[in-house]
Short mmCIF file of C-alpha atoms in Angstrom, two decimals:
data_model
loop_
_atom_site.label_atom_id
_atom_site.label_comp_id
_atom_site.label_asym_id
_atom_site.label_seq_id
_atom_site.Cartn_x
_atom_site.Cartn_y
_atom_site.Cartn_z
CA UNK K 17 -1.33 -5.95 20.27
CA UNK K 18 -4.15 -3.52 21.17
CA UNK K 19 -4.50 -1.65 17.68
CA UNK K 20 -5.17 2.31 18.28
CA UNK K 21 -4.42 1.83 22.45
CA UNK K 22 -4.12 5.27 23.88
CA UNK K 23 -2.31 8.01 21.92
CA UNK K 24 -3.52 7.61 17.94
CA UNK K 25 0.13 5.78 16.68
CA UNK K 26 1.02 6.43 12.83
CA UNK K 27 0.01 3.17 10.48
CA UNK K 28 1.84 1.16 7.95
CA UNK K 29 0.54 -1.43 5.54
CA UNK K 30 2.74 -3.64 3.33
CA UNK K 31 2.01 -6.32 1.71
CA UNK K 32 3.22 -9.30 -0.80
CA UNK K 33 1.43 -11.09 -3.57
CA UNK K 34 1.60 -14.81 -2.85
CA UNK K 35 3.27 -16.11 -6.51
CA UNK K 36 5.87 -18.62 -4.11
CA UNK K 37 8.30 -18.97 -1.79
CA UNK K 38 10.12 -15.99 -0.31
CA UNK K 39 13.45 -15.39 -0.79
CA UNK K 40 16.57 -13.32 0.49
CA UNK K 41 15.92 -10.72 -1.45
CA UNK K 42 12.25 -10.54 0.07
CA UNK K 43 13.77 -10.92 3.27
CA UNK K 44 16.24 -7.62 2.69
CA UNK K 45 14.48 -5.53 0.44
CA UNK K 46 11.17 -5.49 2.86
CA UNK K 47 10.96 -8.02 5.26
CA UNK K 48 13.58 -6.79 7.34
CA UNK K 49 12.57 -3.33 7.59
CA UNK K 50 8.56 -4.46 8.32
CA UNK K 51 10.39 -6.45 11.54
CA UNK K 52 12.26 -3.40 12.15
CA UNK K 53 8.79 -1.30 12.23
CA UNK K 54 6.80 -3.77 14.46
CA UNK K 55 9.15 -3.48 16.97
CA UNK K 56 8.89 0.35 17.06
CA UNK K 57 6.11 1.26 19.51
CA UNK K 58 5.31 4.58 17.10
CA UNK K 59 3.92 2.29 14.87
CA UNK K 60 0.65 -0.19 14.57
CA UNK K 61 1.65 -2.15 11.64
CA UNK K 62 -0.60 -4.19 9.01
CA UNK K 63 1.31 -6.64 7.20
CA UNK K 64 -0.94 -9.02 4.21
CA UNK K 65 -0.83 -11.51 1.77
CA UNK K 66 -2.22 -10.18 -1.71
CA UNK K 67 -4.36 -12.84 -3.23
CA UNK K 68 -6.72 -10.99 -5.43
CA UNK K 69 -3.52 -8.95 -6.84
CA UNK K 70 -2.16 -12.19 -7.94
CA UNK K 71 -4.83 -13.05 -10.11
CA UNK K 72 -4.61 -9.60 -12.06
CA UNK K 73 -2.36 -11.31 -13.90
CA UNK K 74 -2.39 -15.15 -13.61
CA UNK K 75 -6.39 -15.52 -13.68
CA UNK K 76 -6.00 -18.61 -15.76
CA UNK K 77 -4.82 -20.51 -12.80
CA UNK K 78 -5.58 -20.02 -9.10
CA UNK K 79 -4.47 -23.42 -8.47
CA UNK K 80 -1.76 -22.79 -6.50
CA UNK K 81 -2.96 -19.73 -4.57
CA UNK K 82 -4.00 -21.24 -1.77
CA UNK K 83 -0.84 -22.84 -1.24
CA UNK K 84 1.73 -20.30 -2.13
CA UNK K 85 -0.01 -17.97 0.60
CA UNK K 86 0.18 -20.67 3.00
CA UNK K 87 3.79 -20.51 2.49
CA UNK K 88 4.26 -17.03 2.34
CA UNK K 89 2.96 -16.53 6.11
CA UNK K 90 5.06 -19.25 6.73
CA UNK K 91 8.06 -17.10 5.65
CA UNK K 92 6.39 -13.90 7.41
CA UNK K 93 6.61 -15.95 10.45
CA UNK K 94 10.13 -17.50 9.87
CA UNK K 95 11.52 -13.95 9.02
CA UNK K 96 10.59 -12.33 12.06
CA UNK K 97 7.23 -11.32 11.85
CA UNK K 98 5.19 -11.46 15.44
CA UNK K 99 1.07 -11.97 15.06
CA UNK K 100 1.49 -9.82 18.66
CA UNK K 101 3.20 -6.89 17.43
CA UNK K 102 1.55 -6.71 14.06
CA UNK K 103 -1.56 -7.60 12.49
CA UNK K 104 -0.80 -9.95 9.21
CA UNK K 105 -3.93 -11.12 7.47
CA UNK K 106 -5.14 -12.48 3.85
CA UNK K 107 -6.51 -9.43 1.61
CA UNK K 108 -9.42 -11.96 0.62
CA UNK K 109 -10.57 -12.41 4.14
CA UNK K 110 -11.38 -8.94 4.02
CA UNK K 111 -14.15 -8.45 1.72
CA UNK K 112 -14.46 -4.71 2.77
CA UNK K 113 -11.48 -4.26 0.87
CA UNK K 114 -13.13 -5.09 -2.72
CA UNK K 115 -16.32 -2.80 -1.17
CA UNK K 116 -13.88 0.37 -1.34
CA UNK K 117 -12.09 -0.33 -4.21
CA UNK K 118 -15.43 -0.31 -5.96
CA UNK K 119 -16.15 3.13 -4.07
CA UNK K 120 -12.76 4.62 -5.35
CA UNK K 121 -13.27 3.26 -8.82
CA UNK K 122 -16.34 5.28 -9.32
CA UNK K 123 -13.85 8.41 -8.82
CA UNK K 124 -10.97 7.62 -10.69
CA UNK K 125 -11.02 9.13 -13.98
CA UNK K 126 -9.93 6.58 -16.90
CA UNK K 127 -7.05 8.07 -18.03
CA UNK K 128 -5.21 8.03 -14.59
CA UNK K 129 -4.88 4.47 -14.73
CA UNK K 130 -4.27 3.95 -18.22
CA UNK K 131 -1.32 6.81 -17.93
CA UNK K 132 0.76 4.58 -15.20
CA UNK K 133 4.14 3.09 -16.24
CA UNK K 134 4.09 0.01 -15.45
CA UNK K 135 0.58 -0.32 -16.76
CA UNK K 136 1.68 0.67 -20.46
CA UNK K 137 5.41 -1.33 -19.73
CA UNK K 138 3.64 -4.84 -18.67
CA UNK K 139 1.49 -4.40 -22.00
CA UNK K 140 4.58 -3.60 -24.14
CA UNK K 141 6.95 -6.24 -22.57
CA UNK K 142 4.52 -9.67 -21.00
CA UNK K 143 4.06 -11.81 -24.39
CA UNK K 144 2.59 -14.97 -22.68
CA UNK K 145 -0.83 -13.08 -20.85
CA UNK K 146 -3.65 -11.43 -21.86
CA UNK K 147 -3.60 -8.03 -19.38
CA UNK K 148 -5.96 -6.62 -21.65
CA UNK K 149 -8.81 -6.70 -18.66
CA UNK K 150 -10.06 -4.24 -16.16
CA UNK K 151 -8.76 -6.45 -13.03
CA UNK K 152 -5.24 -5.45 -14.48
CA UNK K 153 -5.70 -1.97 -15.26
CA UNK K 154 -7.75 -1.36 -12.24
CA UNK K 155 -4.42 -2.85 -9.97
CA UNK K 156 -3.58 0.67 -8.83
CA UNK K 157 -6.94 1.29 -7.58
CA UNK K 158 -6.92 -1.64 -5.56
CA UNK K 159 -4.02 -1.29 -4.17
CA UNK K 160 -5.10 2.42 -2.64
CA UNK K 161 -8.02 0.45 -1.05
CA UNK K 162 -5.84 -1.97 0.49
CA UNK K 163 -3.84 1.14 1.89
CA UNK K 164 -6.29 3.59 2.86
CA UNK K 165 -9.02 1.22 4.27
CA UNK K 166 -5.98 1.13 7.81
CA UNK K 167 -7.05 5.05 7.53
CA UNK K 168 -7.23 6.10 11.44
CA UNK K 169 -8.47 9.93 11.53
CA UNK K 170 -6.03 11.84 12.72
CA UNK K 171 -3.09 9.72 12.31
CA UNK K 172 -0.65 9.48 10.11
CA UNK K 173 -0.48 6.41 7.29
CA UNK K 174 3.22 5.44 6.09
CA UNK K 175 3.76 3.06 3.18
CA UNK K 176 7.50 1.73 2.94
CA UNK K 177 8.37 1.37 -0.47
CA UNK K 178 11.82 2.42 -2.34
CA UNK K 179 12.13 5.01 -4.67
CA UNK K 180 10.88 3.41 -7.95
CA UNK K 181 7.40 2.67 -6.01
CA UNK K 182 6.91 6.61 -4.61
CA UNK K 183 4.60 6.89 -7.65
CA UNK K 184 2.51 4.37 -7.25
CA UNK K 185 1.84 5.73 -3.06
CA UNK K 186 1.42 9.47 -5.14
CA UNK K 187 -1.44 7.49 -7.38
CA UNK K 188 -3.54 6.54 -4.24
CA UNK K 189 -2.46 10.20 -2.20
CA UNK K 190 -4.57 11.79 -5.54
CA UNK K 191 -7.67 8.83 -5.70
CA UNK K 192 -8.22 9.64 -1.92
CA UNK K 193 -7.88 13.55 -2.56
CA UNK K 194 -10.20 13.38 -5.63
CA UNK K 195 -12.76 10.87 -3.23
CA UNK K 196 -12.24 13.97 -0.02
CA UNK K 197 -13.04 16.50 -2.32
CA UNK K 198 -16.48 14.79 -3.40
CA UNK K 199 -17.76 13.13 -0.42
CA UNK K 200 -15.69 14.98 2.68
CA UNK K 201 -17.94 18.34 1.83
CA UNK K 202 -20.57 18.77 4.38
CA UNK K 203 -22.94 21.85 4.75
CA UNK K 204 -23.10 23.42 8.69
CA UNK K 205 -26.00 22.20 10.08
CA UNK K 206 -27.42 25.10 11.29
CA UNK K 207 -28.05 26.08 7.95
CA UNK K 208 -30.81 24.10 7.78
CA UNK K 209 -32.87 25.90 10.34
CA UNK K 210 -35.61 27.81 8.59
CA UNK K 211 -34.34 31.33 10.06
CA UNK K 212 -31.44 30.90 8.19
CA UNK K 213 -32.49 29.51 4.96
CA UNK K 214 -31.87 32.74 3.02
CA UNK K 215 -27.78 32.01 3.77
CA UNK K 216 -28.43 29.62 0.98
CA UNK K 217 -28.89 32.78 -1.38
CA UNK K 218 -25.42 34.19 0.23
CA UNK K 219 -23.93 30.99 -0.91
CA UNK K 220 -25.65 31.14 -4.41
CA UNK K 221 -24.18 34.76 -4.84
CA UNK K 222 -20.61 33.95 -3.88
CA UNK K 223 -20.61 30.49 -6.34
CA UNK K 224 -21.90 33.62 -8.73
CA UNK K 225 -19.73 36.09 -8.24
CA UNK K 226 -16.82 33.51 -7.80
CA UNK K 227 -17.74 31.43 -11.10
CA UNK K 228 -20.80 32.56 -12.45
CA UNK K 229 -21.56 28.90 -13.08
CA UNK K 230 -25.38 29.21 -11.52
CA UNK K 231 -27.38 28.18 -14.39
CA UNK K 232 -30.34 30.71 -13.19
CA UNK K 233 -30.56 34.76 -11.79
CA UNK K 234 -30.24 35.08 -8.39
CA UNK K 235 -33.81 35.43 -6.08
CA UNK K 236 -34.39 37.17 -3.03
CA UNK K 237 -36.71 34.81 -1.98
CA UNK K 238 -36.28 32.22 0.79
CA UNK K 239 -34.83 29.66 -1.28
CA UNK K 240 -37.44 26.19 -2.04
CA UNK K 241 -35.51 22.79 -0.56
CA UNK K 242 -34.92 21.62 -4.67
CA UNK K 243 -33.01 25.08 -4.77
CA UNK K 244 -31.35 24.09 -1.68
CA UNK K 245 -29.97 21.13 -3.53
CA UNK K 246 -28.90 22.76 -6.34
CA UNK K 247 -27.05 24.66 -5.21
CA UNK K 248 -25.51 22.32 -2.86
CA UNK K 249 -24.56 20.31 -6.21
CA UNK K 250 -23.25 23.53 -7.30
CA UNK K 251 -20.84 23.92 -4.78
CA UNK K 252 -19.70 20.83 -4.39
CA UNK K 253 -18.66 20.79 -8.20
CA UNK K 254 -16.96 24.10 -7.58
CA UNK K 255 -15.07 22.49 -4.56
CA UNK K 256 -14.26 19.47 -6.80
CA UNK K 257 -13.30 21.02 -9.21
CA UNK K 258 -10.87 24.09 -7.58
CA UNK K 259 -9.80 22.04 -4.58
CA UNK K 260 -10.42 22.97 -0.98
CA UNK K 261 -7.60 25.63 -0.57
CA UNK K 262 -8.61 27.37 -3.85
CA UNK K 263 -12.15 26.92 -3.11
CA UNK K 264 -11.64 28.86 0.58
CA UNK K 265 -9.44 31.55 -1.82
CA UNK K 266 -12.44 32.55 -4.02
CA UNK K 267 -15.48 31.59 -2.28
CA UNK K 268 -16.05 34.52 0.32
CA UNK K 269 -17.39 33.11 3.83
CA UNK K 270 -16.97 29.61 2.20
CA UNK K 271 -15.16 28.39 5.72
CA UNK K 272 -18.45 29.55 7.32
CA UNK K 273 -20.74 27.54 5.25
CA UNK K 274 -18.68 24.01 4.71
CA UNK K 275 -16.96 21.80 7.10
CA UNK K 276 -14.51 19.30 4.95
CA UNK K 277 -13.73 16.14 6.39
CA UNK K 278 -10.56 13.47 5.49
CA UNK K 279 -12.86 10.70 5.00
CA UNK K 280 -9.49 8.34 4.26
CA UNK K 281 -6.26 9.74 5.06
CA UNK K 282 -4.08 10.52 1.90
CA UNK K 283 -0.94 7.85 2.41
CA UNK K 284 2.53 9.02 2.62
CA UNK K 285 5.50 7.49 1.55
CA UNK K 286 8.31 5.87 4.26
CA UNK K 287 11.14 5.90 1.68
CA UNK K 288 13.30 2.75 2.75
CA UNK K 289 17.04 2.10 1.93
CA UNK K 290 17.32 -1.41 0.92
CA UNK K 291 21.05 -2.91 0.49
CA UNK K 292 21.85 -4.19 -2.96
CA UNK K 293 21.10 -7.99 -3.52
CA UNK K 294 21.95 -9.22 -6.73
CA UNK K 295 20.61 -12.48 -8.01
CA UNK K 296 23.20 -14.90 -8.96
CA UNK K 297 23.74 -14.01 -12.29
CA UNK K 298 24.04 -10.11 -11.37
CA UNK K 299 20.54 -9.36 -12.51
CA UNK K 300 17.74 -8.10 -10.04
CA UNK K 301 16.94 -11.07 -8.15
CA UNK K 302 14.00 -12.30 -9.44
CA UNK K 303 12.17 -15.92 -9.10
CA UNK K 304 11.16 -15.59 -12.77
CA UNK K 305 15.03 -15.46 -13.47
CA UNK K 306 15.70 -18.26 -11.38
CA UNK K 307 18.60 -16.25 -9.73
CA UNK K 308 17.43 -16.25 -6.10
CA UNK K 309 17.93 -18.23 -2.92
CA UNK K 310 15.03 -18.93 -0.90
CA UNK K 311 14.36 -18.84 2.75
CA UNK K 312 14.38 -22.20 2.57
CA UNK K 313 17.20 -23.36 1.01
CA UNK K 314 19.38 -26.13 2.54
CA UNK K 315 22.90 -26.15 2.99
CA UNK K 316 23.93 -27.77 0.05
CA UNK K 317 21.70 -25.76 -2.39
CA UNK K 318 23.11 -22.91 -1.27
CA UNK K 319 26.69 -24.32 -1.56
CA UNK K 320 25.94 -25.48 -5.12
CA UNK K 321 24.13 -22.13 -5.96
CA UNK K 322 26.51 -19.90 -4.97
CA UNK K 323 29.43 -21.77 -6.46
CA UNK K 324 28.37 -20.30 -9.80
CA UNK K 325 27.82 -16.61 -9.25
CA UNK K 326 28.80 -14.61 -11.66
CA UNK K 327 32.07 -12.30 -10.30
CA UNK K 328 34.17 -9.42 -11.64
CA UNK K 329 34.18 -10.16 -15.32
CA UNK K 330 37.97 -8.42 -15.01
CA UNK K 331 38.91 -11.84 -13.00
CA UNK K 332 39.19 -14.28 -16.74
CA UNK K 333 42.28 -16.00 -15.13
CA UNK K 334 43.09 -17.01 -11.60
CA UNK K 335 45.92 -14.63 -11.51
CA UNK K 336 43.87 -11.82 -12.71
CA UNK K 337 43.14 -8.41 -9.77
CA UNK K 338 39.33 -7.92 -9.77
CA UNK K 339 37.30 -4.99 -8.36
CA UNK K 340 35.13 -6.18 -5.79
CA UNK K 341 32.67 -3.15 -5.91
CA UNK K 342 31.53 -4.69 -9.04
CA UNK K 343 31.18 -8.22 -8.46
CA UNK K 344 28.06 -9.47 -6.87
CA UNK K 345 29.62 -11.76 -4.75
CA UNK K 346 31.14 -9.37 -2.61
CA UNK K 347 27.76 -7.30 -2.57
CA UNK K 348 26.44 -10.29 -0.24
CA UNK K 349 29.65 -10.71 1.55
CA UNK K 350 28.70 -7.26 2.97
CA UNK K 351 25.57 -8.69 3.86
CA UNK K 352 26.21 -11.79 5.22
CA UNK K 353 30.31 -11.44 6.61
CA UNK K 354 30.01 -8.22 7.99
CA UNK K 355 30.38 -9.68 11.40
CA UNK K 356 33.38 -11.55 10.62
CA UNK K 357 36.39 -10.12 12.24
CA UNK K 358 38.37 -9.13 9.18
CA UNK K 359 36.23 -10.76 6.44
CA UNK K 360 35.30 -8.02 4.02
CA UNK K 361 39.29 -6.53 4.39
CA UNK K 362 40.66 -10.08 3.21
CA UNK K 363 37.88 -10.40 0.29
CA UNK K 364 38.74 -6.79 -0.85
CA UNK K 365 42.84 -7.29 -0.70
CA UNK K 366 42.79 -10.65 -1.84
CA UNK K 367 40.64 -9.74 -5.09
CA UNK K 368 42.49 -6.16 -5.76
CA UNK K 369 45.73 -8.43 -5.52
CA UNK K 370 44.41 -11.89 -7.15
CA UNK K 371 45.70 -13.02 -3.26
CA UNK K 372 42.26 -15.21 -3.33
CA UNK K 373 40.55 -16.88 -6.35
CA UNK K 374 36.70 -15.95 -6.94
CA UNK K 375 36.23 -20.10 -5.96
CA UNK K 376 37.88 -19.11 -2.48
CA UNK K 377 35.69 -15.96 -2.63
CA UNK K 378 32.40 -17.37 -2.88
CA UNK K 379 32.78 -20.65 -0.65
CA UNK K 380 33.58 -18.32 2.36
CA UNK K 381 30.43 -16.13 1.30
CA UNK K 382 28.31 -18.94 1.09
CA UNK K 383 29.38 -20.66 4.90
CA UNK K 384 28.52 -17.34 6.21
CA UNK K 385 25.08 -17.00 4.68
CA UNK K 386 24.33 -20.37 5.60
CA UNK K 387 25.05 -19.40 9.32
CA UNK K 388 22.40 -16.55 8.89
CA UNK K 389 20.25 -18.66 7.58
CA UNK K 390 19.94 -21.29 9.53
CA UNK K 391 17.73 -19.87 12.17
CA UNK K 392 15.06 -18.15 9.50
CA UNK K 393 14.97 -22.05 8.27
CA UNK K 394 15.21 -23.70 11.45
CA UNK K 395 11.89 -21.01 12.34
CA UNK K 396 10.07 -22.18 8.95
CA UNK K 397 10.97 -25.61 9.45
CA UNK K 398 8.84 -25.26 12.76
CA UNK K 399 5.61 -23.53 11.16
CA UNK K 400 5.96 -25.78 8.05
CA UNK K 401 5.44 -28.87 10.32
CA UNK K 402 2.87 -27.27 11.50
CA UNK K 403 0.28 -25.54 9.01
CA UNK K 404 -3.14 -25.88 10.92
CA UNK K 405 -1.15 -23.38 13.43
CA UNK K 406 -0.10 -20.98 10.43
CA UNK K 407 -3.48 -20.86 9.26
CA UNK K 408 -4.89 -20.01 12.57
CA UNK K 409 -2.85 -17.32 13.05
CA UNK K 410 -3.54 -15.96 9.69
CA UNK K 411 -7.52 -16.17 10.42
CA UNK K 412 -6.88 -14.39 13.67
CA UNK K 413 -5.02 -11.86 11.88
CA UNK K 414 -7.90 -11.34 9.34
CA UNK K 415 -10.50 -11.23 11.93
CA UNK K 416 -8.88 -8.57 13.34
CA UNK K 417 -7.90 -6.65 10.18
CA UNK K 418 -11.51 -6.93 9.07
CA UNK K 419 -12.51 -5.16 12.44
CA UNK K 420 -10.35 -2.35 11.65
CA UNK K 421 -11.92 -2.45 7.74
CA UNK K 422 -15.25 -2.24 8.89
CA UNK K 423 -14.85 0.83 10.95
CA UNK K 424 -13.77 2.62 8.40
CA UNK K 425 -15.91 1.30 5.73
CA UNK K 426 -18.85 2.45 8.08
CA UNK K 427 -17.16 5.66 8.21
CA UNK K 428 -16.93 6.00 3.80
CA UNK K 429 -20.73 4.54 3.65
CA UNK K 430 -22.06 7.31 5.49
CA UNK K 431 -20.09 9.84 3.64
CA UNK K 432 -21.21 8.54 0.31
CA UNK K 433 -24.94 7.82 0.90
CA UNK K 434 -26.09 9.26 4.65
CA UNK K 435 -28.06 6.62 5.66
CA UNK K 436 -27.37 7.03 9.26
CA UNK K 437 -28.73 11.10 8.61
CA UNK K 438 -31.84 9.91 6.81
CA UNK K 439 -32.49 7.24 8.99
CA UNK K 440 -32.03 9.19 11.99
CA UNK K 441 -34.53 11.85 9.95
CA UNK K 442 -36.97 9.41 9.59
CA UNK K 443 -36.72 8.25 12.68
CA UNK K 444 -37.78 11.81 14.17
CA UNK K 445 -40.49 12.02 12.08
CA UNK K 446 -38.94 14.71 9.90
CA UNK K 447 -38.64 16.87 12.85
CA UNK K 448 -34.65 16.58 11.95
CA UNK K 449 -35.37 17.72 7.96
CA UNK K 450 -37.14 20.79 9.32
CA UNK K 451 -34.38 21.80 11.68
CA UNK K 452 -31.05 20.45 10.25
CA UNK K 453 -30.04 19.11 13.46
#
């Protein structure tokens, strides 16, 4: 896949923390859709494995890191995933993504992080480890980096998520609005030239008249380069602290004086309908619940799984009617026996009428998911015999996600610190510090 190829295409980034195997409800709640997106050609899609997330939490041991992201791109690759269509790489082969998240940290303020639910919920609720460290705390910051370093200028960047994650995409949208408004400020060059130094005073009187946050009376004279900078600090505090469409409001001529760049593009969400997916015991399917069934499972796991599932809690007896849009089982017959000529109609009159026993219910279920299953495990089964090939193609994949990282990283460095100006300055002689140009 030739990343950016003609016409800028919008960008999405997903990605999984590697704490094991993958299982169905991986496979529906995400998986499927990120197939579903590589395959659309308005869309260059970037697709990792979150190692450095999963030690926010389990620090204590890495030991099986390594291996449960090996499997994870094994299940990537199993589930549909295509290295050609879409780029899927390890977040620690990508240093440059721990370089910006140390750039956005410097300009997220404290009590953003310490202010997001799940922060304050994982404290209240996990007993068994310390999260009392900044790795933790810092998670969503992080995670914007791991977003927003796929920024391409002047295209769009789409995060699928369902609704209870839009907040944590509207965390990173304000970190890369609070970083735009600080570093994306640039002064027109030719205010630099020496006949137009005295604009700087025009500036100096509108922060004045605007704020009246210039801590000295205004001159007449041709401003000094130290006043230049001060009130360049000036503004851009103004700007920070207003916001670029206020700022333009109140700050006469401002739009002739600044030029504001999107250094990183602010990520939107791609709001996702995922079909419900119980676990086996009804819960949210969940590997720490032991209620799932992974991509992996064999025939007679999922036989022996399945055969306890909790049903209709209506249906004590044999004889009893049930309600099948309340029983779990049936929520995965709509998944998995949709195709089935009549299938779902002889699940829903045989439980309304106690025609069928839930026994009957869930073996039928079960033969059908094995069918769709077979091929996803028949896939890993292929990889798995196979790892040096699974780790090749995730080093490709990082090599060329790290390409992408480093453009833009160049792009943030020379925001922050202008080395390319002052080298280019020195370079001149200071013939380029005299002129602006």
């Amino acid at each position: 896949m030739a990343i950016g190829a003609g016409a800028k295409k919008s960008r999405v980034l997903s990605g999984m923390r590697p704490t094991g195997r993958l299982h169905i409800g991986h496979y529906f709640g995400a998986l499927q859709n990120w197939v579903r997106l590589q395959n659309d050609p308005a869309y260059d899609c970037f697709y990792f494995i979150a190692d450095w997330h999963a030690l926010t939490s389990d620090y204590a041991d890495t030991s099986a890191v390594a291996e449960n992201t090996l499997q994870i791109m094994i299940d990537y690759l199993a589930a549909g995933l295509d290295p050609t269509k879409s780029i899927i790489f390890q977040q620690s082969a990508v240093p440059e993504h721990a370089e910006l998240h140390l750039l956005l940290s410097m300009v997220t303020p404290l009590g953003w992080l310490e202010r997001v639910p799940t922060y304050k919920e994982a404290l209240e609720n996990v007993k068994d480890k310390d999260l009392h460290n900044y790795g933790f705390l810092g998670y969503p910051v992080l995670q914007c980096a791991d977003i927003v370093i796929y920024s391409n200028p002047g295209a769009k960047l789409f995060v699928p998520v369902g609704e209870d994650q839009v907040s944590h995409v509207e965390t990173s949208r304000e970190i890369v609005r609070r970083l735009n408004n600080f570093w994306g400020v640039r002064f027109k060059s030719f205010l630099y030239r020496r006949e137009n130094l005295m604009a700087w005073r025009q500036i100096e009187g509108a922060l004045f008249l605007a704020w009246a946050r210039m801590p000295h009376l205004l001159s007449k004279s041709i401003p000094t380069k130290e006043e230049i900078l001060e009130i360049e600090s000036a503004a851009r505090r103004e700007i920070q602290r207003a916001g670029r469409e206020n700022s333009i409001a109140r700050i006469p001529g401002v739009a002739d004086y600044f030029e504001f760049d999107d250094i990183l593009t602010e990520p939107e969400s791609m709001l996702t309908k995922t079909p419900r997916i119980p676990g086996l015991d009804g819960r949210k399917m969940s590997k720490s619940y032991g209620n799932t069934i992974p991509l992996s499972e064999s025939d007679a796991g999922i036989r022996a799984k399945t055969k306890v599932m909790v049903t209709d809690p209506a249906r004590k007896r044999r004889t009893d009617p049930g309600n099948p849009d309340v029983c779990p089982v049936y929520d995965w017959h709509k998944l998995f026996s949709a195709e089935e000529p009549g299938r779902l109609a002889w699940v829903r009159q045989g439980c309304t009428t106690a025609g069928i026993g839930c026994i009957e219910c869930k073996a039928a279920m079960a033969e059908n998911l094995i069918k769709w299953i077979a091929p996803v495990r028949e896939r890993r089964v292929q990889y798995e015999n196979n790892p040096k090939r699974v780790l090749e193609i995730l080093d490709d994949g990082s090599k060329r996600a790290r390409k992408v990282a480093q453009g833009t990283m160049a792009r943030v460095r020379e925001a922050v610190f202008g080395w390319g100006k002052k080298r280019a300055e020195l370079a001149s002689g200071g013939k380029q510090a005299a002129s602006g140009e």
